mmCIF file of C-alpha atoms in Angstrom:
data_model
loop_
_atom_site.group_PDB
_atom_site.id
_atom_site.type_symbol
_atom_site.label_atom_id
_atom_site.label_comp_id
_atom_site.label_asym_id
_atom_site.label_seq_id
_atom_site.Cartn_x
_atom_site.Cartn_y
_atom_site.Cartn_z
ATOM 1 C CA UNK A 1180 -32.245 -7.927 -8.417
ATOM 2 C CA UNK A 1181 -33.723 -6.145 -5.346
ATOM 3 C CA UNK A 1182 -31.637 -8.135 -2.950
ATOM 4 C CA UNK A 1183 -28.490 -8.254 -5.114
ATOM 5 C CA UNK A 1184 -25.961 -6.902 -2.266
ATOM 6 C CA UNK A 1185 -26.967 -10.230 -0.073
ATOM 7 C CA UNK A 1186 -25.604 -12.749 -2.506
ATOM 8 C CA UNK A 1187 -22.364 -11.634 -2.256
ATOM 9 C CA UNK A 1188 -21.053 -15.495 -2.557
ATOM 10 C CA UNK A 1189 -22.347 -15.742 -5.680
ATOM 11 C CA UNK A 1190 -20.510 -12.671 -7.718
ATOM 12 C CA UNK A 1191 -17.035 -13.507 -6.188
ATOM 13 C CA UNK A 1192 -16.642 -16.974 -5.922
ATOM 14 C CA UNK A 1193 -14.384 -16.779 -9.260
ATOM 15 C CA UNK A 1194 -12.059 -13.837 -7.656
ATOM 16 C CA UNK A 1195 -9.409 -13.339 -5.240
ATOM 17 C CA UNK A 1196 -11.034 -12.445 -2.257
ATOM 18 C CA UNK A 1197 -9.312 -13.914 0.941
ATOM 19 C CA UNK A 1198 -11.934 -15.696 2.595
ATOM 20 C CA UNK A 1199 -12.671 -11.739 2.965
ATOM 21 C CA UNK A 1200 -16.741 -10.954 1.199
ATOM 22 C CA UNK A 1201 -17.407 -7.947 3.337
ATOM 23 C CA UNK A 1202 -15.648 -4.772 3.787
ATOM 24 C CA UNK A 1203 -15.231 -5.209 7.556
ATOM 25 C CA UNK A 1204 -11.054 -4.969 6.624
ATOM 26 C CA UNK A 1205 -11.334 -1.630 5.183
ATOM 27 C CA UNK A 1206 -13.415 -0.405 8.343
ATOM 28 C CA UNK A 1207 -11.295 -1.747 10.489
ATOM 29 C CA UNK A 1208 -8.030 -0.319 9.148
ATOM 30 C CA UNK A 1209 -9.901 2.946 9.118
ATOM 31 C CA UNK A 1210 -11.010 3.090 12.510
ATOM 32 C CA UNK A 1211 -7.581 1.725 13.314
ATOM 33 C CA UNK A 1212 -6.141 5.335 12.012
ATOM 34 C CA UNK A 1213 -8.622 7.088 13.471
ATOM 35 C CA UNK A 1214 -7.656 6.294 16.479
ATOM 36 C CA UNK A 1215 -3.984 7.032 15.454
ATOM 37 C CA UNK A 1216 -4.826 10.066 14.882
ATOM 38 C CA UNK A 1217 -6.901 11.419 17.670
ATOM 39 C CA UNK A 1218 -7.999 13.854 16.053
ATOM 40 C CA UNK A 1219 -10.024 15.084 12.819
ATOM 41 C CA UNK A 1220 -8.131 18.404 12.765
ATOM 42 C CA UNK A 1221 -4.263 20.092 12.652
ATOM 43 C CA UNK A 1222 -1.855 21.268 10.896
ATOM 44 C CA UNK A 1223 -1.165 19.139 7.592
ATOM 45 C CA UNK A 1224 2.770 18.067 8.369
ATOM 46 C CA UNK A 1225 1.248 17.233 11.685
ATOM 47 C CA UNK A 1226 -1.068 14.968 10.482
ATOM 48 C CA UNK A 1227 0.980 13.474 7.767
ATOM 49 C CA UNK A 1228 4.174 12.395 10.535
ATOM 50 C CA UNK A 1229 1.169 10.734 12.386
ATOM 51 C CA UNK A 1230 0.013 8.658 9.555
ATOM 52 C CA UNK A 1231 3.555 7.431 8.610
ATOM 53 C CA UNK A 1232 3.804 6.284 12.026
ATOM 54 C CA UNK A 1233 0.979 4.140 11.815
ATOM 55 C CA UNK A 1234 2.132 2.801 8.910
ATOM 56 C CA UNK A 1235 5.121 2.398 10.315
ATOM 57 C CA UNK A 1236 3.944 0.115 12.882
ATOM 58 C CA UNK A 1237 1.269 -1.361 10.779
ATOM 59 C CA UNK A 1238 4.292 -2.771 8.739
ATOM 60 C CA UNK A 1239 6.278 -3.843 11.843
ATOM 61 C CA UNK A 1240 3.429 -6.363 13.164
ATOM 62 C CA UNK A 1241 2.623 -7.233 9.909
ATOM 63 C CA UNK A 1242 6.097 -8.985 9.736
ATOM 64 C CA UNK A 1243 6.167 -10.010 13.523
ATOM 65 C CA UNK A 1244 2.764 -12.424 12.731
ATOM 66 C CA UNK A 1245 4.519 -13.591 9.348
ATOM 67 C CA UNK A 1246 7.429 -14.277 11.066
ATOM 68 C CA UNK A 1247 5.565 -15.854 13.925
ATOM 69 C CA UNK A 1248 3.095 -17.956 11.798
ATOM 70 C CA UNK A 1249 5.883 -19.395 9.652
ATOM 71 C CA UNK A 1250 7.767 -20.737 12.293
ATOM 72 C CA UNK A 1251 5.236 -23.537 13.062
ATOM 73 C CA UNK A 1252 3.282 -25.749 10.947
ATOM 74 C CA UNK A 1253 -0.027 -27.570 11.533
ATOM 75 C CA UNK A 1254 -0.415 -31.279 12.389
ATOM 76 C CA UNK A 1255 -3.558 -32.072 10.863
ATOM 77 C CA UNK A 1256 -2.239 -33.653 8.045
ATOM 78 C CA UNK A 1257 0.806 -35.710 8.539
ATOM 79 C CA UNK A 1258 2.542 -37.199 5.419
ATOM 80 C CA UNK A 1259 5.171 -39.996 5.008
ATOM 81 C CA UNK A 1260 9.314 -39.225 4.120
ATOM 82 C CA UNK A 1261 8.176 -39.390 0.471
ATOM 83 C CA UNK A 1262 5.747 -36.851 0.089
ATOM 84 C CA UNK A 1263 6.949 -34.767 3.041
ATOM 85 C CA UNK A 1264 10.320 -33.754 1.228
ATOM 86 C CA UNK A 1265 8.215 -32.575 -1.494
ATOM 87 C CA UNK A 1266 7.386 -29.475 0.910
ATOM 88 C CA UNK A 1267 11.254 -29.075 1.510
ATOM 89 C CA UNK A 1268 11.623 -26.153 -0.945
ATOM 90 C CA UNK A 1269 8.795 -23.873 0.788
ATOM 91 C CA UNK A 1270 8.730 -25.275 4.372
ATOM 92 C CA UNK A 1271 9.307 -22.339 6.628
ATOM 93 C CA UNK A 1272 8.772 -19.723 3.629
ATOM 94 C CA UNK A 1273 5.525 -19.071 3.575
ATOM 95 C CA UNK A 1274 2.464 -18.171 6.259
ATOM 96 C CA UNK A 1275 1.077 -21.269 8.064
ATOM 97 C CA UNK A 1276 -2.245 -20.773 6.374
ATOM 98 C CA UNK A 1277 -1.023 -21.234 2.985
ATOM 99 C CA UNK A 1278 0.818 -24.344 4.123
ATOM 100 C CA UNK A 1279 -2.156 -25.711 5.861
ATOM 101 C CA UNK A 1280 -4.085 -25.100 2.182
ATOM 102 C CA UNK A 1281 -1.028 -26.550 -0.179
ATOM 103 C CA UNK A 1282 -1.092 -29.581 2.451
ATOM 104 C CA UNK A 1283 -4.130 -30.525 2.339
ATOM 105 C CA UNK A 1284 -3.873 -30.035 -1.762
ATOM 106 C CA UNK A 1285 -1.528 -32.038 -1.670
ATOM 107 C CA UNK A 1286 -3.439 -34.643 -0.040
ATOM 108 C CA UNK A 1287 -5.810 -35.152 -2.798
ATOM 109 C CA UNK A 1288 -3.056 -34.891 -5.425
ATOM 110 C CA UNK A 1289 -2.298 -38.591 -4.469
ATOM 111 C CA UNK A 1290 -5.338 -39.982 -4.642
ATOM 112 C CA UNK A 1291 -6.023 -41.301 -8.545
ATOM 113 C CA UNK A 1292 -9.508 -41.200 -8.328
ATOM 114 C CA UNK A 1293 -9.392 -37.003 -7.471
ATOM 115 C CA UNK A 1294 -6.905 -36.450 -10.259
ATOM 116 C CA UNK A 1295 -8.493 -37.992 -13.104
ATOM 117 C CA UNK A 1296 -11.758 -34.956 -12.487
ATOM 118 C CA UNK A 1297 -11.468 -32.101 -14.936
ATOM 119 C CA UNK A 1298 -10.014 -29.155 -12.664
ATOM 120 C CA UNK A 1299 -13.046 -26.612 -11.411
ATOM 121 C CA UNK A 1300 -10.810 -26.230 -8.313
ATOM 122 C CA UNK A 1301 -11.946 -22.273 -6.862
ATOM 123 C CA UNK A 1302 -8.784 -22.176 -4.397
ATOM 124 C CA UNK A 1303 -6.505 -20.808 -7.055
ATOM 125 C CA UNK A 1304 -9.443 -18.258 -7.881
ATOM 126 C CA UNK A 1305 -10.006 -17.573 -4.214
ATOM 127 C CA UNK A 1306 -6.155 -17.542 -2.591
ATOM 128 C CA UNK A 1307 -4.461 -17.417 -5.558
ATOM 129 C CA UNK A 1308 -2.740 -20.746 -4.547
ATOM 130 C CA UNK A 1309 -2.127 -24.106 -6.340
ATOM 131 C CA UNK A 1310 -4.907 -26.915 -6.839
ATOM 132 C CA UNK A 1311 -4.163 -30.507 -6.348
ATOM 133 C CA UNK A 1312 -3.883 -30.563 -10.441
ATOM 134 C CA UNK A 1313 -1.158 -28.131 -10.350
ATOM 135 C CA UNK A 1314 0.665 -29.905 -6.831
ATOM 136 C CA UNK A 1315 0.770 -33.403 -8.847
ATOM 137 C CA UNK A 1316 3.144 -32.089 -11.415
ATOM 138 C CA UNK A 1317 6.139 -31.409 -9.226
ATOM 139 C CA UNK A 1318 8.280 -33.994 -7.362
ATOM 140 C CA UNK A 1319 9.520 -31.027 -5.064
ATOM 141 C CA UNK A 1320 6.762 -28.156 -4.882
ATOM 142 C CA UNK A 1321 8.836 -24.948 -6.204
ATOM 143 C CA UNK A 1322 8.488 -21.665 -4.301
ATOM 144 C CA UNK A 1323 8.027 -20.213 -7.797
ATOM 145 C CA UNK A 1324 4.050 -21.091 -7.502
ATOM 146 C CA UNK A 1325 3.416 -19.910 -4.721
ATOM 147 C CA UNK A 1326 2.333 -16.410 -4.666
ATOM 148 C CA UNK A 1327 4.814 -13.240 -3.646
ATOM 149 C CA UNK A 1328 1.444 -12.378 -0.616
ATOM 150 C CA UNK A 1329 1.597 -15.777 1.035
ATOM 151 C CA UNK A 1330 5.610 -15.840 1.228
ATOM 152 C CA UNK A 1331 7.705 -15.016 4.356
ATOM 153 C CA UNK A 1332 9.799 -12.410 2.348
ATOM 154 C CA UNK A 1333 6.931 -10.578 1.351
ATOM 155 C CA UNK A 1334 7.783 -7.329 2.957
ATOM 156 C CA UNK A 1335 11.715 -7.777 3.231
ATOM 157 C CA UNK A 1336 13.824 -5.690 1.118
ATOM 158 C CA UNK A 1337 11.070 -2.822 0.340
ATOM 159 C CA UNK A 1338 10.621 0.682 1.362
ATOM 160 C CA UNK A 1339 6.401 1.218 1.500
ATOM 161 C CA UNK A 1340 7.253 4.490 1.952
ATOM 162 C CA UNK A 1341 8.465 5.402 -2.058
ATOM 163 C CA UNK A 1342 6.416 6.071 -4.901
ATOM 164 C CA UNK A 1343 7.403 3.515 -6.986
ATOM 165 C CA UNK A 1344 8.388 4.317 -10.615
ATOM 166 C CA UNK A 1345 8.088 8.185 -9.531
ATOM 167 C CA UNK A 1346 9.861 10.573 -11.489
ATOM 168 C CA UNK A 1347 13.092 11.617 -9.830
ATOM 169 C CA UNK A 1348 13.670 15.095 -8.588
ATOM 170 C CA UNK A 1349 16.278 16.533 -10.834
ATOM 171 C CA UNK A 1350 19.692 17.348 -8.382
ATOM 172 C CA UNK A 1351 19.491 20.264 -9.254
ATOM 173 C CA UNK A 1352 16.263 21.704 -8.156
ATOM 174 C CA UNK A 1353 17.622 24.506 -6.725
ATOM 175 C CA UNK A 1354 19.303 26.008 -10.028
ATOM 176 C CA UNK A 1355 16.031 25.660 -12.466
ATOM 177 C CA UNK A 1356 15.658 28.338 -14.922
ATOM 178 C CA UNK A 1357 12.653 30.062 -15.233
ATOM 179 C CA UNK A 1358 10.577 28.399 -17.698
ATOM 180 C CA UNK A 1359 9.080 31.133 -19.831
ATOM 181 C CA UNK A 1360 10.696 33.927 -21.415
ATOM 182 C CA UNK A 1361 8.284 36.102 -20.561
ATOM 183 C CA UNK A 1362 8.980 35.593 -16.792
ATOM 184 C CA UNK A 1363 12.677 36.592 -17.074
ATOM 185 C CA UNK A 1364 11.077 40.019 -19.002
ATOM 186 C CA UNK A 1365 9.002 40.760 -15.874
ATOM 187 C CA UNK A 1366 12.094 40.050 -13.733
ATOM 188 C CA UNK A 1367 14.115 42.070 -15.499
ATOM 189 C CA UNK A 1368 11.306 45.125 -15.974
ATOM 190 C CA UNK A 1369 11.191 44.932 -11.717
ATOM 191 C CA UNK A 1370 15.562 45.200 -11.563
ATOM 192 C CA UNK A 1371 15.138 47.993 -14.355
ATOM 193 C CA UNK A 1372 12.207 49.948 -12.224
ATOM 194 C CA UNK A 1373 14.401 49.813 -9.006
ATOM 195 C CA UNK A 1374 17.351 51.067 -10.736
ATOM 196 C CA UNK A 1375 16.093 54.311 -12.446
ATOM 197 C CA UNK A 1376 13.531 55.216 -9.534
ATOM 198 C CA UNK A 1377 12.994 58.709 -8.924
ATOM 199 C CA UNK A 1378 13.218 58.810 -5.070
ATOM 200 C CA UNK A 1379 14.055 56.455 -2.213
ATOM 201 C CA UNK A 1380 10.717 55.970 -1.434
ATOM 202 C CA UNK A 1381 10.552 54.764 -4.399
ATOM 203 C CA UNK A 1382 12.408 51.976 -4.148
ATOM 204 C CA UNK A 1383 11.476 51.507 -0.780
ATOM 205 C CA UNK A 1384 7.468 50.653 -2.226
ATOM 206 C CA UNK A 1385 9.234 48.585 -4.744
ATOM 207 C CA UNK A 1386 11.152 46.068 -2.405
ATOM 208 C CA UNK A 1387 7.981 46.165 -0.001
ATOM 209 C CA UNK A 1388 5.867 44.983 -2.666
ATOM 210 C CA UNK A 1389 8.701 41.933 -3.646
ATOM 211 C CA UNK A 1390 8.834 41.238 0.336
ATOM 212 C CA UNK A 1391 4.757 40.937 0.434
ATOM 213 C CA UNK A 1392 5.114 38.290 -2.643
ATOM 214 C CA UNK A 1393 7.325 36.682 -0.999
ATOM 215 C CA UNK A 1394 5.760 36.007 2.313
ATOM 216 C CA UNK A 1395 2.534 34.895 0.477
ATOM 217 C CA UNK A 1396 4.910 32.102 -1.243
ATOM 218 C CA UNK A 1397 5.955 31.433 2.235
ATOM 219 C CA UNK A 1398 2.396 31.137 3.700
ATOM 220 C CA UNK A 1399 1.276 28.819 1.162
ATOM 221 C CA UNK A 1400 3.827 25.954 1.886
ATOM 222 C CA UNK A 1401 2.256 22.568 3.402
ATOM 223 C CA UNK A 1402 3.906 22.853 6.497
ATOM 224 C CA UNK A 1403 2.449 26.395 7.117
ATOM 225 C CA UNK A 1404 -1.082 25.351 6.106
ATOM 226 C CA UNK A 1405 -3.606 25.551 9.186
ATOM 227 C CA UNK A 1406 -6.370 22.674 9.779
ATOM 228 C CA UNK A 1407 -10.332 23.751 9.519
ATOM 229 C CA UNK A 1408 -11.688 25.429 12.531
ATOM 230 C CA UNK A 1409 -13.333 23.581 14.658
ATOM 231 C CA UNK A 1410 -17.075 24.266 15.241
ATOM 232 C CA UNK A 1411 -17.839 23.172 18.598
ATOM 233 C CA UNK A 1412 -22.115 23.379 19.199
ATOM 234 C CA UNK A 1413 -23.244 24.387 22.469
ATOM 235 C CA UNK A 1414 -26.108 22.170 23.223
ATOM 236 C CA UNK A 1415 -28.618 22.941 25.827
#
């Protein structure tokens, strides 16, 4: 279809998306680092501090406005003693929005006439939260079914900073063995040359040689890595 990319509502009405069928998010968080940033060039350790402070604070609001929108509730729907201690168990535990959405599930969930249609209910496709079908089969709405995203704890108790399930560095890092044998030959070849030199300067070409190697390790270490140069076009 020519104009495929303009029925966007069609292709994702069965998925998760958020209320969110554009990619204005993803441009936004970019142009949010961006601006972080400041600039497109520097050193790489530079740039890498920079970015873990954004995150840094990207995590910190993200909480504040969790924190924030839990703390109240909306009025629109108002339900009697009954029905409201069936919220009791995730009442002040997760965002307002997904309150607002289980409450006004919950709304139909009483009505007969609403529970005896077969389930075709898109909110658990689209917000991943529970339809009025689900709602009706709990006296006391568990905080089991509600989704880890929409839940006040989401980011409590996590470091976003870890690779999870990485590979640990071995303690030992500093002590590993060369790996081939044929390494430990060359090593031992270089001791063996130094040793039975002829002359001084011998020796002295030797250890200049080992010192060169060594700064080129040195020079090729992230922190030591230098940004792109900058190309700046004189117009005019």
């Amino acid at each position: 279809m020519k104009d495929k990319e303009n029925w966007v509502n069609m292709y994702v009405y069965k998925h998760a998306h958020f209320s969110n069928r554009t990619s204005n998010r993803a441009e936004s968080a970019h142009s949010s680092l961006k601006h972080s940033l400041g600039t497109s060039s520097g050193k790489l350790k530079t740039v890498t501090l920079k970015v873990k402070k954004w995150y840094d604070e990207l995590v910190a609001d993200h909480k504040h406005r969790l924190m924030v929108e839990s703390l109240g509730e909306g009025t629109k729907i108002v339900f009697d003693k009954v029905n409201a201690a069936r919220l009791n168990d995730i009442r002040l535990k997760v965002c307002r929005f997904a309150m607002d959405q289980i409450k006004l599930e919950l709304s139909k969930s009483i009505i007969p006439k609403k529970l005896a249609k077969e389930c075709k209910c898109l909110i658990q496709y689209n917000y991943l939260l529970p339809c009025y079908h689900t709602l009706a089969k709990f006296d006391t709405i568990p905080i089991s079914c509600i989704p880890r995203c929409w839940r006040k704890n989401y980011l409590e108790g996590e470091n976003h900073l870890t690779i999870q399930n990485a590979t640990p560095v071995p303690p030992n890092i500093n002590n590993i063995k060369p790996i081939t044998p044929e390494f430990n030959y060359a090593l031992e070849l270089i001791c063996e040359h130094f040793a039975n030199a002829q002359s001084e300067q011998e020796q002295i070409n030797i250890y200049q040689l080992i010192e060169k190697t060594l700064k080129q390790i040195d020079a090729q270490k992230l922190e030591n890595l230098k940004g792109p140069t900058v190309v700046e076009a004189i117009k005019g």
